[in-house]
Amino acid sequence: MESRITKNVFCTYTGDESKADTTIFFISGNPGLISYYHPFLSLLAKHLAADQGEGAKNESTFPESGSETSFRIYGCSLGGFEVAEQSQNDPPSEQSFSSSSFNANGPQGKNESDESGPRLYDLEEQICFVQGKLNKLMRTISSGKKQKVILIGHSVGTYMAMEILRRHRENTTEPQSDGADNSPDFDIIGGIMLFPTVMDISASPSGQKLTALLSIIPQFALVVSFFARLLTFVLPDSILKSAIRTVMKNPPPHALETTFTFLKSPGGVRQALHMAADEMYTITTDKWSDDIWGVSSTRDPVARLFFYFGRNDHWVAEKTRDEIIALKGCTSKDGLGPKMFVCEEGLPHAFCLKHNEIMTRKVTGMIGEIVSS
């Protein structure tokens, strides 16, 4: 796949494209517009290229300089958030997976497009959408080496990443019922979960507020999206951008433009709230076995995992975070489990707005540990 950066797709390389045998596959949070993460992913490519060239001078632990390797960094907008900008060479849009990738309760079921606007994706359908994008990407890669993948998720993207880890492992270890296997052959060697909302999201401060609103206004997503569309129709673009700038406290240009595009899109606001409502009812208890978490010594873990939590994260309850760290975090006693960190720099949940430099340095170090292990 050629390098390109659009509102819907981010794809670049840290070196020679023909030598890229490791794909860093990024899964965004909600709202799922990949352009919110363009500076983060661009800086990540820059730091990875620098660390590969200079060996282990920086925080990461990469192989010695001169290594014949390159990273492919890829991310795309989630289903329902794409804007009208695709070229013919883009990976298939969500319609390409509507008949084969989703389960029986997918697009043909309750969340198919209705008369009031574009069809809406719930969390399960987003997981299928993202996994379909990953599989399609890996099929397009022609290389003599077996490809490796490192998943990076942010916010609800971490839940999707964990589910993709589980489903990929089950698909590669269990025979298909019909004897056929159309999945591409690649290994997921690592996962980096940033501000992870993997359990009990409704217990978080923002989760409690949203749950209360949903109980009071059952059609909350429809109501809010209607008023958002009304405002974007009535207000001139310049005034709308000024309002965004005020509410977001003077965001950087990429965040301002992405939010403007998001609000002006036909179904973006409703999609975000529809998905958020489903998150409240889906992201509850721990859904993954010990071998997925890497805390079991009876089976090889599917990947080396890193979790980076925030302090006072409005989407992750402090109690939930502490329980995850206590139950699943790597301990010096047995060395099993994900490495877990709690941010000491005060980074916000939405780090991609103004804190990309410090976050990319941390993620570069984690990637270095994964590829050198």
GROMACS .gro file of C-alpha atoms in nm, residues 107-335:
model
  229
  107PRO     CA    1  -2.615  -0.441   0.926
  108GLN     CA    2  -2.916  -0.650   0.831
  109GLY     CA    3  -3.045  -0.617   1.187
  110LYS     CA    4  -3.138  -0.335   1.419
  111ASN     CA    5  -2.864  -0.091   1.316
  112GLU     CA    6  -2.918  -0.086   0.943
  113SER     CA    7  -2.967   0.261   0.799
  114ASP     CA    8  -3.307   0.398   0.878
  115GLU     CA    9  -3.528   0.656   0.712
  116SER     CA   10  -3.386   0.942   0.919
  117GLY     CA   11  -3.024   0.919   0.806
  118PRO     CA   12  -2.716   0.703   0.742
  119ARG     CA   13  -2.704   0.366   0.909
  120LEU     CA   14  -2.548   0.352   1.253
  121TYR     CA   15  -2.273   0.123   1.380
  122ASP     CA   16  -2.287  -0.022   1.728
  123LEU     CA   17  -1.969  -0.137   1.902
  124GLU     CA   18  -1.985  -0.495   1.774
  125GLU     CA   19  -2.020  -0.373   1.417
  126GLN     CA   20  -1.728  -0.136   1.464
  127ILE     CA   21  -1.510  -0.426   1.579
  128CYS     CA   22  -1.605  -0.622   1.268
  129PHE     CA   23  -1.544  -0.313   1.054
  130VAL     CA   24  -1.196  -0.254   1.198
  131GLN     CA   25  -1.097  -0.620   1.181
  132GLY     CA   26  -1.215  -0.626   0.820
  133LYS     CA   27  -0.993  -0.326   0.745
  134LEU     CA   28  -0.696  -0.496   0.911
  135ASN     CA   29  -0.745  -0.821   0.723
  136LYS     CA   30  -0.793  -0.639   0.393
  137LEU     CA   31  -0.476  -0.436   0.451
  138MET     CA   32  -0.272  -0.746   0.526
  139ARG     CA   33  -0.401  -0.919   0.213
  140THR     CA   34  -0.274  -0.632  -0.002
  141ILE     CA   35   0.081  -0.668   0.127
  142SER     CA   36   0.311  -0.879  -0.089
  143SER     CA   37   0.625  -0.975   0.098
  144GLY     CA   38   0.846  -1.276   0.138
  145LYS     CA   39   0.829  -1.242   0.515
  146LYS     CA   40   0.540  -1.327   0.742
  147GLN     CA   41   0.388  -0.998   0.845
  148LYS     CA   42   0.369  -0.879   1.204
  149VAL     CA   43   0.116  -0.639   1.352
  150ILE     CA   44   0.122  -0.414   1.657
  151LEU     CA   45  -0.219  -0.280   1.755
  152ILE     CA   46  -0.248   0.063   1.914
  153GLY     CA   47  -0.586   0.160   2.053
  154HIS     CA   48  -0.708   0.480   2.215
  155SER     CA   49  -1.007   0.497   2.450
  156VAL     CA   50  -1.279   0.264   2.315
  157GLY     CA   51  -1.027   0.166   2.047
  158THR     CA   52  -0.851  -0.032   2.322
  159TYR     CA   53  -1.162  -0.245   2.375
  160MET     CA   54  -1.176  -0.308   2.002
  161ALA     CA   55  -0.806  -0.395   1.999
  162MET     CA   56  -0.852  -0.652   2.278
  163GLU     CA   57  -1.145  -0.808   2.094
  164ILE     CA   58  -0.946  -0.824   1.770
  165LEU     CA   59  -0.663  -0.992   1.960
  166ARG     CA   60  -0.905  -1.254   2.089
  167ARG     CA   61  -1.077  -1.315   1.757
  168HIS     CA   62  -0.751  -1.331   1.563
  169ARG     CA   63  -0.611  -1.584   1.810
  170GLU     CA   64  -0.923  -1.799   1.794
  171ASN     CA   65  -0.926  -1.785   1.415
  172THR     CA   66  -0.563  -1.895   1.389
  173THR     CA   67  -0.578  -2.169   1.652
  174GLU     CA   68  -0.918  -2.324   1.580
  175PRO     CA   69  -1.013  -2.485   1.246
  176GLN     CA   70  -1.294  -2.325   1.048
  177SER     CA   71  -1.623  -2.516   1.051
  178ASP     CA   72  -1.633  -2.529   0.671
  179GLY     CA   73  -1.267  -2.618   0.639
  180ALA     CA   74  -1.187  -2.291   0.464
  181ASP     CA   75  -0.976  -2.009   0.601
  182ASN     CA   76  -0.982  -1.682   0.411
  183SER     CA   77  -0.799  -1.483   0.677
  184PRO     CA   78  -0.455  -1.345   0.591
  185ASP     CA   79  -0.158  -1.506   0.765
  186PHE     CA   80   0.002  -1.261   1.009
  187ASP     CA   81   0.098  -1.244   1.375
  188ILE     CA   82  -0.021  -0.983   1.622
  189ILE     CA   83   0.292  -0.942   1.833
  190GLY     CA   84   0.189  -0.654   2.057
  191GLY     CA   85  -0.081  -0.419   2.174
  192ILE     CA   86  -0.056  -0.068   2.317
  193MET     CA   87  -0.367   0.055   2.498
  194LEU     CA   88  -0.381   0.430   2.557
  195PHE     CA   89  -0.627   0.557   2.819
  196PRO     CA   90  -0.802   0.219   2.799
  197THR     CA   91  -1.177   0.189   2.847
  198VAL     CA   92  -1.184  -0.190   2.860
  199MET     CA   93  -1.405  -0.245   3.164
  200ASP     CA   94  -1.699  -0.079   3.342
  201ILE     CA   95  -1.706   0.238   3.137
  202SER     CA   96  -2.045   0.336   3.279
  203ALA     CA   97  -1.882   0.368   3.624
  204SER     CA   98  -1.659   0.650   3.503
  205PRO     CA   99  -1.761   1.014   3.570
  206SER     CA  100  -1.860   1.076   3.208
  207GLY     CA  101  -2.013   0.731   3.183
  208GLN     CA  102  -2.242   0.800   3.476
  209LYS     CA  103  -2.357   1.129   3.320
  210LEU     CA  104  -2.424   0.971   2.983
  211THR     CA  105  -2.610   0.678   3.136
  212ALA     CA  106  -2.833   0.919   3.327
  213LEU     CA  107  -2.907   1.120   3.012
  214LEU     CA  108  -2.990   0.802   2.821
  215SER     CA  109  -3.238   0.699   3.089
  216ILE     CA  110  -3.409   1.039   3.076
  217ILE     CA  111  -3.399   1.086   2.698
  218PRO     CA  112  -3.418   0.743   2.524
  219GLN     CA  113  -3.364   0.903   2.180
  220PHE     CA  114  -3.071   1.111   2.306
  221ALA     CA  115  -2.852   1.053   1.999
  222LEU     CA  116  -3.132   1.152   1.761
  223VAL     CA  117  -3.225   1.464   1.959
  224VAL     CA  118  -2.870   1.596   1.995
  225SER     CA  119  -2.780   1.522   1.634
  226PHE     CA  120  -3.093   1.708   1.518
  227PHE     CA  121  -2.994   2.022   1.706
  228ALA     CA  122  -2.633   1.989   1.590
  229ARG     CA  123  -2.748   1.970   1.229
  230LEU     CA  124  -2.977   2.267   1.283
  231LEU     CA  125  -2.692   2.477   1.424
  232THR     CA  126  -2.454   2.387   1.143
  233PHE     CA  127  -2.724   2.477   0.891
  234VAL     CA  128  -2.809   2.811   1.051
  235LEU     CA  129  -2.464   2.933   1.155
  236PRO     CA  130  -2.213   3.056   0.896
  237ASP     CA  131  -1.895   2.849   0.888
  238SER     CA  132  -1.686   3.128   1.038
  239ILE     CA  133  -1.915   3.162   1.340
  240LEU     CA  134  -1.934   2.785   1.382
  241LYS     CA  135  -1.556   2.763   1.386
  242SER     CA  136  -1.539   3.046   1.639
  243ALA     CA  137  -1.784   2.856   1.860
  244ILE     CA  138  -1.576   2.538   1.831
  245ARG     CA  139  -1.262   2.734   1.914
  246THR     CA  140  -1.428   2.874   2.227
  247VAL     CA  141  -1.574   2.545   2.351
  248MET     CA  142  -1.250   2.353   2.288
  249LYS     CA  143  -1.038   2.632   2.442
  250ASN     CA  144  -0.840   2.727   2.134
  251PRO     CA  145  -0.756   2.384   1.987
  252PRO     CA  146  -0.472   2.335   1.737
  253PRO     CA  147  -0.567   2.371   1.367
  254HIS     CA  148  -0.600   1.997   1.299
  255ALA     CA  149  -0.846   1.954   1.588
  256LEU     CA  150  -1.047   2.259   1.488
  257GLU     CA  151  -1.081   2.146   1.126
  258THR     CA  152  -1.161   1.786   1.221
  259THR     CA  153  -1.429   1.892   1.468
  260PHE     CA  154  -1.576   2.129   1.210
  261THR     CA  155  -1.588   1.846   0.956
  262PHE     CA  156  -1.738   1.613   1.216
  263LEU     CA  157  -2.020   1.852   1.305
  264LYS     CA  158  -2.097   1.927   0.939
  265SER     CA  159  -2.109   1.561   0.837
  266PRO     CA  160  -2.457   1.414   0.776
  267GLY     CA  161  -2.446   1.151   1.049
  268GLY     CA  162  -2.127   1.196   1.250
  269VAL     CA  163  -2.280   1.333   1.572
  270ARG     CA  164  -2.557   1.074   1.580
  271GLN     CA  165  -2.307   0.796   1.506
  272ALA     CA  166  -2.082   0.907   1.792
  273LEU     CA  167  -2.367   0.920   2.043
  274HIS     CA  168  -2.525   0.597   1.919
  275MET     CA  169  -2.194   0.418   1.960
  276ALA     CA  170  -2.130   0.580   2.300
  277ALA     CA  171  -2.468   0.460   2.425
  278ASP     CA  172  -2.386   0.105   2.317
  279GLU     CA  173  -2.049   0.129   2.491
  280MET     CA  174  -2.227   0.191   2.823
  281TYR     CA  175  -2.407  -0.143   2.796
  282THR     CA  176  -2.131  -0.346   2.630
  283ILE     CA  177  -1.809  -0.249   2.810
  284THR     CA  178  -1.876  -0.400   3.150
  285THR     CA  179  -1.692  -0.696   3.304
  286ASP     CA  180  -1.368  -0.854   3.188
  287LYS     CA  181  -1.438  -1.050   2.869
  288TRP     CA  182  -1.096  -1.201   2.795
  289SER     CA  183  -0.920  -1.515   2.907
  290ASP     CA  184  -0.585  -1.516   3.088
  291ASP     CA  185  -0.391  -1.610   2.776
  292ILE     CA  186  -0.524  -1.302   2.595
  293TRP     CA  187  -0.415  -1.086   2.887
  294GLY     CA  188  -0.085  -1.274   2.901
  295VAL     CA  189  -0.122  -1.370   3.267
  296SER     CA  190  -0.145  -1.743   3.202
  297SER     CA  191   0.166  -1.960   3.197
  298THR     CA  192  -0.018  -2.256   3.040
  299ARG     CA  193  -0.044  -2.100   2.693
  300ASP     CA  194   0.173  -1.854   2.507
  301PRO     CA  195   0.023  -1.503   2.522
  302VAL     CA  196  -0.114  -1.372   2.197
  303ALA     CA  197   0.088  -1.051   2.221
  304ARG     CA  198   0.296  -0.836   2.451
  305LEU     CA  199   0.063  -0.574   2.597
  306PHE     CA  200   0.112  -0.225   2.739
  307PHE     CA  201  -0.159  -0.025   2.916
  308TYR     CA  202  -0.121   0.349   2.972
  309PHE     CA  203  -0.379   0.495   3.211
  310GLY     CA  204  -0.447   0.857   3.294
  311ARG     CA  205  -0.508   1.009   3.634
  312ASN     CA  206  -0.854   1.150   3.694
  313ASP     CA  207  -0.959   1.018   3.355
  314HIS     CA  208  -1.325   1.111   3.308
  315TRP     CA  209  -1.385   0.793   3.102
  316VAL     CA  210  -1.208   0.550   3.339
  317ALA     CA  211  -1.309   0.526   3.705
  318GLU     CA  212  -1.015   0.534   3.946
  319LYS     CA  213  -1.144   0.217   4.112
  320THR     CA  214  -1.170   0.037   3.777
  321ARG     CA  215  -0.817   0.138   3.681
  322ASP     CA  216  -0.671   0.021   4.014
  323GLU     CA  217  -0.853  -0.313   3.992
  324ILE     CA  218  -0.725  -0.379   3.640
  325ILE     CA  219  -0.369  -0.302   3.744
  326ALA     CA  220  -0.395  -0.519   4.056
  327LEU     CA  221  -0.551  -0.817   3.880
  328LYS     CA  222  -0.384  -0.810   3.538
  329GLY     CA  223  -0.068  -0.602   3.567
  330CYS     CA  224   0.276  -0.754   3.529
  331THR     CA  225   0.439  -0.838   3.862
  332SER     CA  226   0.802  -0.895   3.944
  333LYS     CA  227   0.707  -1.229   4.098
  334ASP     CA  228   0.619  -1.412   3.778
  335GLY     CA  229   0.680  -1.158   3.503
   0.00000   0.00000   0.00000
